[in-house]
Coordinates of C-alpha atoms and ligand atoms in Angstrom, one line a residue:
X225 CA 74.5 41.7 -6.0
X226 CA 72.0 42.4 -3.3
X227 CA 72.7 46.1 -3.4
X228 CA 71.3 47.2 -6.8
X229 CA 67.6 47.1 -5.9
X230 CA 68.2 49.6 -3.1
X231 CA 70.1 52.1 -5.1
X232 CA 68.4 55.3 -6.0
X233 CA 67.3 55.4 -9.7
X234 CA 70.6 55.7 -11.7
X235 CA 70.4 59.5 -11.3
X236 CA 71.5 61.8 -14.0
X237 CA 72.9 64.0 -11.3
X238 CA 75.5 62.5 -9.0
X239 CA 73.9 62.4 -5.5
X240 CA 75.2 65.0 -3.0
X241 CA 76.3 62.5 -0.4
X242 CA 79.4 60.4 -0.1
X243 CA 81.4 58.0 2.0
X244 CA 84.7 58.0 4.0
X245 CA 86.0 54.5 4.4
X246 CA 88.4 53.4 7.1
X247 CA 90.7 50.7 5.7
X248 CA 92.0 48.3 8.4
X249 CA 89.1 46.3 9.8
X250 CA 86.6 47.6 7.2
X251 CA 88.0 46.9 3.8
X252 CA 91.1 44.9 4.6
X253 CA 92.7 42.8 7.3
X254 CA 96.3 43.7 6.4
X255 CA 96.6 42.3 2.9
X256 CA 93.3 40.3 2.9
X257 CA 90.1 42.0 1.4
X258 CA 87.1 41.7 3.7
X259 CA 84.2 39.9 1.9
X260 CA 81.8 42.3 0.1
X261 CA 84.2 45.3 0.1
X262 CA 85.1 45.2 -3.6
X263 CA 81.5 44.7 -4.8
X264 CA 80.2 47.5 -2.6
X265 CA 82.9 50.0 -3.8
X266 CA 82.4 49.1 -7.4
X267 CA 78.7 49.8 -7.1
X268 CA 79.4 53.3 -5.7
X269 CA 81.7 53.9 -8.7
X270 CA 78.9 52.9 -11.1
X271 CA 76.5 55.4 -9.6
X272 CA 79.3 58.0 -9.2
X273 CA 78.8 58.2 -5.5
X274 CA 82.0 59.8 -4.2
X275 CA 84.1 58.2 -1.5
X276 CA 87.5 58.7 0.1
X277 CA 89.8 56.3 1.9
X278 CA 90.5 57.7 5.4
X279 CA 93.0 55.6 7.3
X280 CA 95.2 56.0 10.3
X281 CA 97.7 53.7 8.6
X282 CA 100.9 55.0 7.1
X283 CA 104.5 54.3 6.5
X284 CA 104.4 54.3 2.7
X285 CA 104.0 57.0 0.0
X286 CA 100.3 57.7 -0.7
X287 CA 100.9 56.5 -4.3
X288 CA 102.3 53.2 -3.1
X289 CA 99.4 52.6 -0.7
X290 CA 96.9 53.5 -3.4
X291 CA 98.5 51.0 -5.8
X292 CA 98.4 48.3 -3.1
X293 CA 94.7 49.1 -2.5
X294 CA 93.8 49.0 -6.2
X295 CA 95.5 45.7 -6.5
X296 CA 94.0 44.1 -3.4
X297 CA 90.5 45.4 -3.8
X298 CA 90.4 45.4 -7.6
X299 CA 89.3 49.0 -7.7
X300 CA 90.7 52.1 -9.5
X301 CA 91.2 55.0 -7.1
X302 CA 93.8 57.7 -7.2
X303 CA 95.6 59.6 -4.5
X304 CA 92.8 62.2 -4.9
X305 CA 90.6 59.8 -2.9
X306 CA 93.1 58.8 -0.3
X307 CA 94.1 60.3 3.1
X308 CA 96.4 58.4 5.4
X309 CA 97.6 59.3 8.9
X310 CA 100.5 61.6 8.0
X311 CA 99.1 63.0 4.7
X312 CA 98.1 66.3 6.5
X313 CA 101.8 66.8 7.7
X314 CA 102.3 68.4 4.3
X315 CA 100.5 71.5 5.7
X316 CA 103.5 72.0 8.1
X317 CA 105.5 73.0 5.0
X318 CA 103.6 76.2 4.7
X319 CA 102.8 79.3 6.9
X320 CA 104.8 81.4 9.3
X321 CA 106.0 78.3 11.3
X322 CA 107.0 76.3 8.2
X323 CA 109.2 73.3 9.0
X324 CA 110.3 73.0 5.3
X325 CA 113.9 74.0 6.0
X326 CA 114.1 72.8 9.6
X327 CA 115.7 69.5 10.6
X328 CA 113.1 66.8 11.1
X329 CA 113.7 63.5 12.9
X330 CA 111.3 60.9 11.6
X331 CA 110.5 57.4 12.8
X332 CA 108.1 54.6 11.9
X333 CA 108.2 50.9 11.0
X334 CA 110.9 51.5 8.3
X335 CA 113.3 54.4 8.8
X336 CA 114.2 54.7 5.1
X337 CA 110.6 54.6 3.9
X338 CA 109.8 57.3 6.5
X339 CA 112.6 59.5 5.3
X340 CA 111.5 59.1 1.7
X341 CA 107.9 60.0 2.5
X342 CA 108.9 63.2 4.4
X343 CA 111.5 64.2 1.7
X344 CA 108.9 63.6 -1.0
X345 CA 106.5 65.9 0.8
X346 CA 109.1 68.7 0.4
X347 CA 110.8 68.8 3.8
X348 CA 114.5 69.3 3.1
X349 CA 116.5 68.0 6.1
X350 CA 115.3 64.7 7.3
X351 CA 117.1 62.3 9.7
X352 CA 116.3 59.0 11.4
X353 CA 117.3 57.6 14.8
X354 CA 119.6 55.2 12.9
X355 CA 121.6 58.2 11.6
X356 CA 122.1 59.4 15.1
X357 CA 123.0 55.9 16.4
X358 CA 125.5 55.5 13.6
X359 CA 127.1 58.9 14.4
X360 CA 127.3 58.2 18.1
X361 CA 126.7 54.5 19.0
X362 CA 127.1 55.2 22.7
X363 CA 123.8 57.1 22.6
X364 CA 122.2 53.6 22.7
X365 CA 124.3 51.0 24.6
X366 CA 122.5 48.1 23.1
X367 CA 122.7 46.3 19.8
X368 CA 121.0 48.1 17.0
X369 CA 117.9 46.1 15.9
X370 CA 118.9 46.2 12.2
X371 CA 122.5 45.5 11.4
X372 CA 122.2 47.6 8.2
X373 CA 121.5 50.6 10.3
X374 CA 124.7 50.4 12.3
X375 CA 126.4 52.1 9.4
X376 CA 123.7 54.7 9.2
X377 CA 122.6 56.2 5.9
X378 CA 123.3 59.9 6.3
X379 CA 126.6 60.9 7.6
X380 CA 126.1 63.6 10.2
X381 CA 128.5 66.5 10.8
X382 CA 130.9 65.4 13.5
X383 CA 131.2 65.8 16.4
X384 CA 127.5 65.9 16.8
X385 CA 127.8 65.6 20.6
X386 CA 130.2 67.5 22.8
X387 CA 129.8 67.3 26.6
X388 CA 128.7 70.8 27.5
X389 CA 127.4 72.5 30.6
X390 CA 123.6 72.6 30.9
X391 CA 123.6 76.1 29.6
X392 CA 126.0 75.8 26.6
X393 CA 127.0 79.1 24.8
X394 CA 126.4 79.6 21.1
X395 CA 129.9 78.5 20.2
X396 CA 129.5 75.2 22.0
X397 CA 126.0 74.7 20.6
X398 CA 127.3 75.2 17.1
X399 CA 129.0 71.8 17.5
X400 CA 125.8 70.1 18.3
X401 CA 123.2 68.5 15.9
X402 CA 119.9 70.4 16.3
X403 CA 116.6 68.7 15.7
X404 CA 113.7 71.1 15.3
X405 CA 110.8 68.6 15.2
X406 CA 110.1 64.8 15.6
X407 CA 107.5 63.1 13.4
X408 CA 106.0 59.6 14.0
X409 CA 104.6 58.3 10.7
X410 CA 103.4 54.9 11.6
X411 CA 103.9 52.2 14.1
X412 CA 107.6 52.5 15.2
X413 CA 109.6 49.3 15.1
X414 CA 112.5 50.1 17.3
X415 CA 110.7 51.6 20.3
X416 CA 113.8 51.4 22.6
X417 CA 116.1 53.5 20.4
X418 CA 113.3 55.8 19.3
X419 CA 112.1 56.6 22.9
X420 CA 115.7 57.1 24.1
X421 CA 116.5 59.7 21.4
X422 CA 113.0 61.3 21.6
X423 CA 113.4 61.7 25.4
X424 CA 117.0 63.1 24.9
X425 CA 115.6 65.7 22.5
X426 CA 112.6 66.6 24.6
X427 CA 114.9 67.2 27.6
X428 CA 117.6 69.0 25.6
X429 CA 118.4 72.6 25.3
X430 CA 116.2 73.7 22.3
X431 CA 116.6 70.4 20.4
X432 CA 120.5 70.3 20.5
X433 CA 121.4 66.6 20.8
X434 CA 123.8 65.9 23.8
X435 CA 122.6 69.0 25.8
X436 CA 120.4 68.9 28.9
X437 CA 117.9 71.6 29.8
X438 CA 117.8 72.5 33.5
X439 CA 114.8 71.2 35.2
X440 CA 114.3 74.2 37.5
X441 CA 115.0 77.9 37.2
X442 CA 113.2 79.8 34.5
X443 CA 112.5 76.9 32.2
X444 CA 110.1 74.3 33.5
X445 CA 110.4 70.8 32.2
X446 CA 106.9 71.1 30.7
X447 CA 108.2 73.6 28.2
X448 CA 110.7 71.1 26.9
X449 CA 108.0 69.6 24.7
X450 CA 107.6 72.9 22.9
X451 CA 109.9 75.1 20.8
X452 CA 110.7 78.6 22.1
X453 CA 108.0 80.0 19.7
X454 CA 105.4 77.7 21.2
X455 CA 105.4 75.3 18.3
X456 CA 105.3 71.6 19.3
X457 CA 108.5 69.5 18.9
X458 CA 106.7 66.2 18.7
X459 CA 104.1 65.2 16.1
X460 CA 102.1 62.0 16.1
X461 CA 100.1 61.0 13.1
X462 CA 97.9 58.4 14.8
X463 CA 96.7 57.8 18.3
X464 CA 95.2 54.3 17.8
X465 CA 95.9 52.2 20.9
X466 CA 94.5 49.2 19.0
X467 CA 93.9 48.2 15.4
X468 CA 92.5 45.2 13.5
X469 CA 95.2 43.2 11.6
X470 CA 95.1 39.6 10.4
X471 CA 95.5 38.2 14.0
X472 CA 92.1 37.4 15.5
X473 CA 92.6 39.9 18.4
X474 CA 93.4 43.7 18.0
X475 CA 97.1 44.7 17.9
X476 CA 98.8 47.7 19.5
X477 CA 99.0 50.7 17.2
X478 CA 101.0 54.0 17.2
X479 CA 98.9 55.1 20.3
X480 CA 100.6 52.4 22.3
X481 CA 104.0 53.9 21.4
X482 CA 102.6 57.3 22.5
X483 CA 101.5 55.9 25.9
X484 CA 105.0 54.3 26.4
X485 CA 106.8 57.5 25.7
X486 CA 104.3 59.5 27.8
X487 CA 104.7 57.1 30.7
X488 CA 108.5 57.4 30.6
X489 CA 108.3 61.2 30.2
X490 CA 105.9 61.4 33.2
X491 CA 108.4 59.4 35.3
X492 CA 111.6 61.3 34.3
X493 CA 109.9 64.7 34.7
X494 CA 108.2 63.9 38.1
X495 CA 104.7 64.0 36.7
X496 CA 104.7 66.2 33.6
X497 CA 102.4 65.3 30.8
X498 CA 104.0 64.7 27.4
X499 CA 103.4 67.8 25.2
X500 CA 102.7 66.7 21.6
X501 CA 100.7 67.5 18.5
X502 CA 98.4 64.7 17.4
X503 CA 96.6 64.3 14.0
X504 CA 94.8 61.3 12.5
X505 CA 91.3 60.1 13.4
X506 CA 89.5 61.2 15.6
X507 CA 91.1 64.7 15.4
X508 CA 89.2 67.4 13.5
X509 CA 92.2 68.5 11.5
X510 CA 92.2 65.2 9.7
X511 CA 88.5 65.2 9.1
X512 CA 88.7 68.8 7.7
X513 CA 91.6 67.7 5.4
X514 CA 89.6 64.7 4.3
X515 CA 86.3 66.6 3.8
X516 CA 88.1 69.1 1.5
X517 CA 89.7 66.3 -0.5
X518 CA 86.3 64.4 -0.8
X519 CA 84.5 67.6 -1.9
X520 CA 87.2 68.5 -4.5
X521 CA 87.1 64.9 -5.9
X522 CA 83.2 65.0 -6.0
X523 CA 83.1 68.4 -7.8
X524 CA 85.7 67.3 -10.3
X525 CA 84.0 64.0 -11.2
X526 CA 80.3 64.5 -10.7
X527 CA 77.7 64.7 -13.3
X528 CA 75.2 67.5 -12.9
X529 CA 72.3 68.8 -15.2
X530 CA 70.6 71.2 -12.9
X531 CA 72.1 74.7 -12.4
X532 CA 71.0 74.6 -8.8
X533 CA 73.2 71.6 -8.1
X534 CA 74.5 71.4 -4.5
X535 CA 77.8 73.1 -3.9
X536 CA 78.9 70.9 -1.0
X537 CA 78.2 67.3 0.0
X538 CA 75.1 67.2 2.3
X539 CA 76.2 64.0 4.1
X540 CA 79.3 61.9 4.5
X541 CA 79.0 58.4 5.9
X542 CA 82.1 57.5 7.9
X543 CA 82.3 53.7 7.8
X544 CA 84.7 52.5 10.6
X545 CA 85.6 49.6 12.9
X546 CA 87.1 51.7 15.8
X547 CA 84.6 53.7 18.0
X548 CA 87.5 55.7 19.6
X549 CA 88.8 56.9 16.2
X550 CA 86.5 56.5 13.3
X551 CA 83.2 57.1 15.1
X552 CA 84.4 59.6 17.7
X553 CA 85.9 61.7 14.8
X554 CA 82.7 61.7 12.8
X555 CA 80.6 62.5 15.9
X556 CA 83.0 65.3 17.0
X557 CA 83.8 67.0 13.6
X558 CA 82.1 70.3 13.0
X559 CA 82.0 70.5 9.2
X560 CA 83.0 73.9 7.8
X561 CA 80.3 73.4 5.1
X562 CA 77.6 72.2 7.4
X563 CA 78.0 68.7 6.0
X564 CA 76.5 65.9 8.2
X565 CA 79.1 63.3 9.2
X566 CA 77.3 60.0 10.0
X567 CA 79.4 57.4 12.0
X568 CA 78.6 53.8 11.0
X569 CA 80.3 51.1 13.0
X570 CA 81.0 47.7 11.4
X571 CA 81.7 44.4 13.3
X572 CA 84.7 43.2 11.1
X573 CA 87.4 45.0 13.0
X574 CA 88.5 46.2 16.5
X575 CA 84.9 46.3 17.9
X576 CA 82.2 43.6 18.0
X577 CA 79.0 43.4 20.0
X578 CA 80.3 40.6 22.3
X579 CA 82.7 43.1 23.8
X580 CA 81.5 44.6 27.1
X581 CA 82.8 48.0 26.1
X582 CA 80.0 50.6 26.6
X583 CA 79.8 53.5 24.2
X584 CA 80.2 57.1 25.4
X585 CA 78.5 60.2 23.9
X586 CA 81.6 60.6 21.8
X587 CA 81.9 57.0 20.5
X588 CA 78.3 56.1 20.0
X589 CA 77.7 55.3 16.3
X590 CA 74.5 56.4 14.4
X591 CA 74.3 52.8 13.2
X592 CA 75.9 49.4 13.7
X593 CA 76.1 47.0 10.7
X594 CA 77.8 43.7 10.3
X595 CA 80.1 44.7 7.5
X596 CA 80.9 47.4 4.9
X597 CA 78.4 46.1 2.3
X598 CA 75.5 46.3 4.9
X599 CA 76.7 49.7 6.0
X600 CA 76.6 51.1 2.5
X601 CA 73.1 49.5 1.9
X602 CA 71.8 51.2 5.1
X603 CA 73.2 54.5 4.0
X604 CA 71.7 54.3 0.5
X605 CA 68.3 53.5 2.0
X606 CA 68.7 56.4 4.4
X607 CA 69.4 58.7 1.4
X608 CA 66.3 57.1 -0.2
Ligands
G3P841 O1 98.2 51.5 11.7 C1 96.9 51.4 11.2 C2 95.9 51.4 12.3 O2 96.3 52.4 13.2 C3 94.5 51.6 11.9 O3 94.3 51.9 10.6 O4 92.8 52.0 8.6 O5 91.9 51.2 10.8 O6 92.5 53.7 10.4 P1 92.8 52.2 10.0
MG842 MG1 90.2 50.5 11.3

């Protein structure tokens, strides 16, 4: 296979290093496996070297994505070894600012799949822009992209909009639909409707649809991106401007939607920056979430004989195709266990050496390899 002679002696003890694999541009181009990926992953399985899938992709339940991956790459992983862009949103169910019982507006490439994901996580009140459009079609004076969504799928309490003064009193507000937070799970499909409703909510009085927050006086527009308790209203799961799909040139990702909304917000608020919470690679929250999952998976499945076996992984090799997300995240993440994250860039995705894009301190990889198989081989040699 070209890999076996470089593997450490089939150790009795599972080695204390592992891998984090980006998916798009490293293992797959959309539905198409990248050559060598399956063979390389199977070898790690044979030597019980732990790995996790760490993707900025999303829009399906983790279980559905894992089933897709197992079928396409002919491997056998479980959701224990899988983190996608919005997986860490589950942490918003807990704690003093839990959003479990709040009303969440969710969007992505398929409204109903997004609603299903967030309900499946445990959030209890989940709406989509199609529900709002169905309840009040005049909110968006153009044809709904998807005829099926004209009817909406969740009937909202009516009326959900009543023309009120900018400072409505509590009786008037009670007639309004209140959205407490907006989640973006993957690449939105209907940017026009989504941006219109997101902007309405960000400019609203505390998330009440149909109201308008004064732009002067004691509440600056900048606060409109935040709840009264300082919690963000807007949550993005991925900031990738570009990603590597089947087309030969990179495609716009969820980050492009963010820039579109931020540009419109900047214009309608005379220069305010869009306040939002972002997770996904390169953000530390996602790497910490992934490191905990990889460690737990390793401890559950490793084989150890010595009683002084390592308690945490010594190194994690982050194999990615995007310097701005995969590599920048590995370079910037300060592990809570002192684990070394090593960013390895491959040339099968967003980046290739013919591009004239210079690396920065943040995006410079420890190593560049042509593909995932070569990247694994380099890491195994480095581990000796
Ligand atoms: O939407 C997917 C894209 O943002 C990148 O996914 O697997 O390369 O992190 P991935
Ligand atoms: Mg990628």
